[in-house]
Amino acid sequence: MHRKRRCQGRRLRHSKEKSQRRKQERGFWIRSILGEGGLAGAALDIEQYDVVFVGYPIWWYIAPTIINTFLESYDFSGKTIVPFATSGGSGMGKTNENLVDSCPGAVLLPGKMLNGKLSESELKAWVEQF
């Protein structure tokens, strides 16, 4: 029994170390993509827009974490954010629930899936409603 505990402790320690390493690696990749002060090479002038469309692929019913990071990099107060996404099969899921805290003061509209073949006139009609 004592031996089993040591083994579990080792596995737990290994699991924590692996988790820490993954967090560090994820941080490295996010910094590589975004840069230290925001999106690398992209200083967006958000002030000039009232409506901002944010597109991304759905990953397991939510937006990729990098989308939260993008939203947190700017002040979207008073803006309307229109999310849209593509997916191989899932819907929007809990996307807005996971994004709303990243854009305080903004109006986050329900997202739209843009899977399949949409005509230019269909896309134009959807965009023009905002």
PDB file of C-alpha atoms in Angstrom:
ATOM      1  CA  MET A   1       0.000   0.000   0.000  1.00  0.00           C
ATOM      2  CA  HIS A   2       2.795   2.412   0.839  1.00  0.00           C
ATOM      3  CA  ARG A   3       4.367   1.725  -2.549  1.00  0.00           C
ATOM      4  CA  LYS A   4       1.144   2.549  -4.318  1.00  0.00           C
ATOM      5  CA  ARG A   5       0.972   5.947  -2.635  1.00  0.00           C
ATOM      6  CA  ARG A   6       4.470   6.850  -3.752  1.00  0.00           C
ATOM      7  CA  CYS A   7       3.580   5.863  -7.278  1.00  0.00           C
ATOM      8  CA  GLN A   8       0.439   8.018  -7.203  1.00  0.00           C
ATOM      9  CA  GLY A   9       2.446  10.907  -5.813  1.00  0.00           C
ATOM     10  CA  ARG A  10       4.959  10.558  -8.616  1.00  0.00           C
ATOM     11  CA  ARG A  11       2.161  10.465 -11.208  1.00  0.00           C
ATOM     12  CA  LEU A  12       0.527  13.514  -9.646  1.00  0.00           C
ATOM     13  CA  ARG A  13       3.829  15.414  -9.595  1.00  0.00           C
ATOM     14  CA  HIS A  14       4.485  14.372 -13.207  1.00  0.00           C
ATOM     15  CA  SER A  15       0.983  15.510 -14.173  1.00  0.00           C
ATOM     16  CA  LYS A  16       1.486  18.919 -12.508  1.00  0.00           C
ATOM     17  CA  GLU A  17       4.855  19.361 -14.216  1.00  0.00           C
ATOM     18  CA  LYS A  18       3.349  18.408 -17.567  1.00  0.00           C
ATOM     19  CA  SER A  19       0.487  20.856 -17.022  1.00  0.00           C
ATOM     20  CA  GLN A  20       2.932  23.659 -16.103  1.00  0.00           C
ATOM     21  CA  ARG A  21       5.016  22.924 -19.181  1.00  0.00           C
ATOM     22  CA  ARG A  22       1.908  23.047 -21.396  1.00  0.00           C
ATOM     23  CA  LYS A  23       0.914  26.423 -19.898  1.00  0.00           C
ATOM     24  CA  GLN A  24       4.407  27.784 -20.553  1.00  0.00           C
ATOM     25  CA  GLU A  25       4.371  26.449 -24.123  1.00  0.00           C
ATOM     26  CA  ARG A  26       0.894  27.887 -24.724  1.00  0.00           C
ATOM     27  CA  GLY A  27       2.072  31.238 -23.356  1.00  0.00           C
ATOM     28  CA  PHE A  28       5.064  31.135 -25.675  1.00  0.00           C
ATOM     29  CA  TRP A  29       2.890  30.489 -28.720  1.00  0.00           C
ATOM     30  CA  ILE A  30       0.365  33.166 -27.762  1.00  0.00           C
ATOM     31  CA  ARG A  31       3.181  35.702 -27.313  1.00  0.00           C
ATOM     32  CA  SER A  32       4.672  34.593 -30.639  1.00  0.00           C
ATOM     33  CA  ILE A  33       1.371  35.114 -32.422  1.00  0.00           C
ATOM     34  CA  LEU A  34       0.183  38.213 -30.589  1.00  0.00           C
ATOM     35  CA  GLY A  35       3.434  39.872 -29.660  1.00  0.00           C
ATOM     36  CA  GLU A  36       4.132  41.192 -26.184  1.00  0.00           C
ATOM     37  CA  GLY A  37       1.763  44.169 -26.461  1.00  0.00           C
ATOM     38  CA  GLY A  38      -1.085  42.734 -28.538  1.00  0.00           C
ATOM     39  CA  LEU A  39      -1.536  41.336 -31.997  1.00  0.00           C
ATOM     40  CA  ALA A  40       1.855  41.239 -33.680  1.00  0.00           C
ATOM     41  CA  GLY A  41       2.117  43.795 -36.450  1.00  0.00           C
ATOM     42  CA  ALA A  42      -1.515  44.877 -36.156  1.00  0.00           C
ATOM     43  CA  ALA A  43      -2.379  48.081 -34.359  1.00  0.00           C
ATOM     44  CA  LEU A  44      -6.083  48.355 -35.097  1.00  0.00           C
ATOM     45  CA  ASP A  45      -7.938  51.625 -34.735  1.00  0.00           C
ATOM     46  CA  ILE A  46     -11.089  50.226 -33.133  1.00  0.00           C
ATOM     47  CA  GLU A  47     -12.420  53.719 -32.379  1.00  0.00           C
ATOM     48  CA  GLN A  48     -13.469  54.265 -35.987  1.00  0.00           C
ATOM     49  CA  TYR A  49     -15.884  51.300 -35.979  1.00  0.00           C
ATOM     50  CA  ASP A  50     -19.329  50.930 -34.428  1.00  0.00           C
ATOM     51  CA  VAL A  51     -19.764  47.318 -35.555  1.00  0.00           C
ATOM     52  CA  VAL A  52     -16.928  44.789 -35.524  1.00  0.00           C
ATOM     53  CA  PHE A  53     -17.213  41.374 -37.185  1.00  0.00           C
ATOM     54  CA  VAL A  54     -15.050  38.701 -35.556  1.00  0.00           C
ATOM     55  CA  GLY A  55     -14.611  35.406 -37.394  1.00  0.00           C
ATOM     56  CA  TYR A  56     -13.001  32.152 -36.336  1.00  0.00           C
ATOM     57  CA  PRO A  57     -13.305  28.369 -36.543  1.00  0.00           C
ATOM     58  CA  ILE A  58     -15.340  26.694 -33.807  1.00  0.00           C
ATOM     59  CA  TRP A  59     -13.267  24.321 -31.686  1.00  0.00           C
ATOM     60  CA  TRP A  60     -15.356  21.955 -29.605  1.00  0.00           C
ATOM     61  CA  TYR A  61     -18.367  24.320 -29.495  1.00  0.00           C
ATOM     62  CA  ILE A  62     -16.373  27.419 -28.486  1.00  0.00           C
ATOM     63  CA  ALA A  63     -14.148  30.013 -30.129  1.00  0.00           C
ATOM     64  CA  PRO A  64     -10.391  29.437 -29.908  1.00  0.00           C
ATOM     65  CA  THR A  65      -8.856  31.080 -26.830  1.00  0.00           C
ATOM     66  CA  ILE A  66      -6.896  33.432 -29.068  1.00  0.00           C
ATOM     67  CA  ILE A  67     -10.215  35.170 -29.875  1.00  0.00           C
ATOM     68  CA  ASN A  68     -10.680  35.980 -26.183  1.00  0.00           C
ATOM     69  CA  THR A  69      -7.148  37.369 -26.156  1.00  0.00           C
ATOM     70  CA  PHE A  70      -7.907  39.523 -29.209  1.00  0.00           C
ATOM     71  CA  LEU A  71     -11.092  40.898 -27.625  1.00  0.00           C
ATOM     72  CA  GLU A  72      -9.244  41.635 -24.382  1.00  0.00           C
ATOM     73  CA  SER A  73      -6.552  43.540 -26.310  1.00  0.00           C
ATOM     74  CA  TYR A  74      -8.922  46.372 -27.283  1.00  0.00           C
ATOM     75  CA  ASP A  75     -11.636  48.480 -25.693  1.00  0.00           C
ATOM     76  CA  PHE A  76     -14.896  47.496 -27.380  1.00  0.00           C
ATOM     77  CA  SER A  77     -17.083  49.542 -25.017  1.00  0.00           C
ATOM     78  CA  GLY A  78     -20.110  50.873 -26.879  1.00  0.00           C
ATOM     79  CA  LYS A  79     -19.342  48.718 -29.923  1.00  0.00           C
ATOM     80  CA  THR A  80     -21.424  45.923 -31.404  1.00  0.00           C
ATOM     81  CA  ILE A  81     -19.540  42.682 -31.959  1.00  0.00           C
ATOM     82  CA  VAL A  82     -20.902  40.259 -34.539  1.00  0.00           C
ATOM     83  CA  PRO A  83     -19.275  36.831 -34.239  1.00  0.00           C
ATOM     84  CA  PHE A  84     -19.267  34.416 -37.161  1.00  0.00           C
ATOM     85  CA  ALA A  85     -17.673  31.034 -37.482  1.00  0.00           C
ATOM     86  CA  THR A  86     -17.056  27.945 -39.534  1.00  0.00           C
ATOM     87  CA  SER A  87     -17.069  24.379 -38.319  1.00  0.00           C
ATOM     88  CA  GLY A  88     -16.783  20.897 -39.625  1.00  0.00           C
ATOM     89  CA  GLY A  89     -19.950  19.899 -37.840  1.00  0.00           C
ATOM     90  CA  SER A  90     -20.627  21.641 -34.550  1.00  0.00           C
ATOM     91  CA  GLY A  91     -22.754  24.708 -33.947  1.00  0.00           C
ATOM     92  CA  MET A  92     -21.925  27.904 -32.069  1.00  0.00           C
ATOM     93  CA  GLY A  93     -22.404  26.060 -28.769  1.00  0.00           C
ATOM     94  CA  LYS A  94     -21.335  28.169 -25.782  1.00  0.00           C
ATOM     95  CA  THR A  95     -19.272  30.583 -27.843  1.00  0.00           C
ATOM     96  CA  ASN A  96     -20.915  33.775 -26.604  1.00  0.00           C
ATOM     97  CA  GLU A  97     -20.943  32.584 -23.010  1.00  0.00           C
ATOM     98  CA  ASN A  98     -17.167  32.196 -23.265  1.00  0.00           C
ATOM     99  CA  LEU A  99     -16.583  35.491 -25.104  1.00  0.00           C
ATOM    100  CA  VAL A 100     -18.830  37.921 -23.218  1.00  0.00           C
ATOM    101  CA  ASP A 101     -16.397  38.511 -20.330  1.00  0.00           C
ATOM    102  CA  SER A 102     -13.636  39.350 -22.817  1.00  0.00           C
ATOM    103  CA  CYS A 103     -15.467  42.368 -24.240  1.00  0.00           C
ATOM    104  CA  PRO A 104     -17.038  44.298 -21.336  1.00  0.00           C
ATOM    105  CA  GLY A 105     -19.256  47.192 -22.352  1.00  0.00           C
ATOM    106  CA  ALA A 106     -19.841  45.804 -25.840  1.00  0.00           C
ATOM    107  CA  VAL A 107     -23.009  44.341 -27.288  1.00  0.00           C
ATOM    108  CA  LEU A 108     -22.155  40.787 -28.271  1.00  0.00           C
ATOM    109  CA  LEU A 109     -24.716  39.557 -30.783  1.00  0.00           C
ATOM    110  CA  PRO A 110     -25.584  35.896 -31.315  1.00  0.00           C
ATOM    111  CA  GLY A 111     -23.101  34.267 -33.638  1.00  0.00           C
ATOM    112  CA  LYS A 112     -23.759  32.939 -37.104  1.00  0.00           C
ATOM    113  CA  MET A 113     -22.373  29.806 -38.676  1.00  0.00           C
ATOM    114  CA  LEU A 114     -21.126  30.344 -42.212  1.00  0.00           C
ATOM    115  CA  ASN A 115     -20.748  26.743 -43.285  1.00  0.00           C
ATOM    116  CA  GLY A 116     -21.543  25.588 -46.767  1.00  0.00           C
ATOM    117  CA  LYS A 117     -21.848  27.601 -49.897  1.00  0.00           C
ATOM    118  CA  LEU A 118     -23.374  30.984 -49.260  1.00  0.00           C
ATOM    119  CA  SER A 119     -23.926  33.283 -52.191  1.00  0.00           C
ATOM    120  CA  GLU A 120     -22.477  36.748 -52.268  1.00  0.00           C
ATOM    121  CA  SER A 121     -25.994  38.209 -52.083  1.00  0.00           C
ATOM    122  CA  GLU A 122     -26.807  36.118 -48.961  1.00  0.00           C
ATOM    123  CA  LEU A 123     -23.633  37.294 -47.219  1.00  0.00           C
ATOM    124  CA  LYS A 124     -24.236  40.879 -48.258  1.00  0.00           C
ATOM    125  CA  ALA A 125     -27.805  40.797 -46.920  1.00  0.00           C
ATOM    126  CA  TRP A 126     -26.602  39.361 -43.604  1.00  0.00           C
ATOM    127  CA  VAL A 127     -23.855  41.993 -43.203  1.00  0.00           C
ATOM    128  CA  GLU A 128     -26.079  44.905 -44.190  1.00  0.00           C
ATOM    129  CA  GLN A 129     -28.547  44.193 -41.379  1.00  0.00           C
ATOM    130  CA  PHE A 130     -25.979  45.583 -38.954  1.00  0.00           C
TER     131      PHE A 130
END
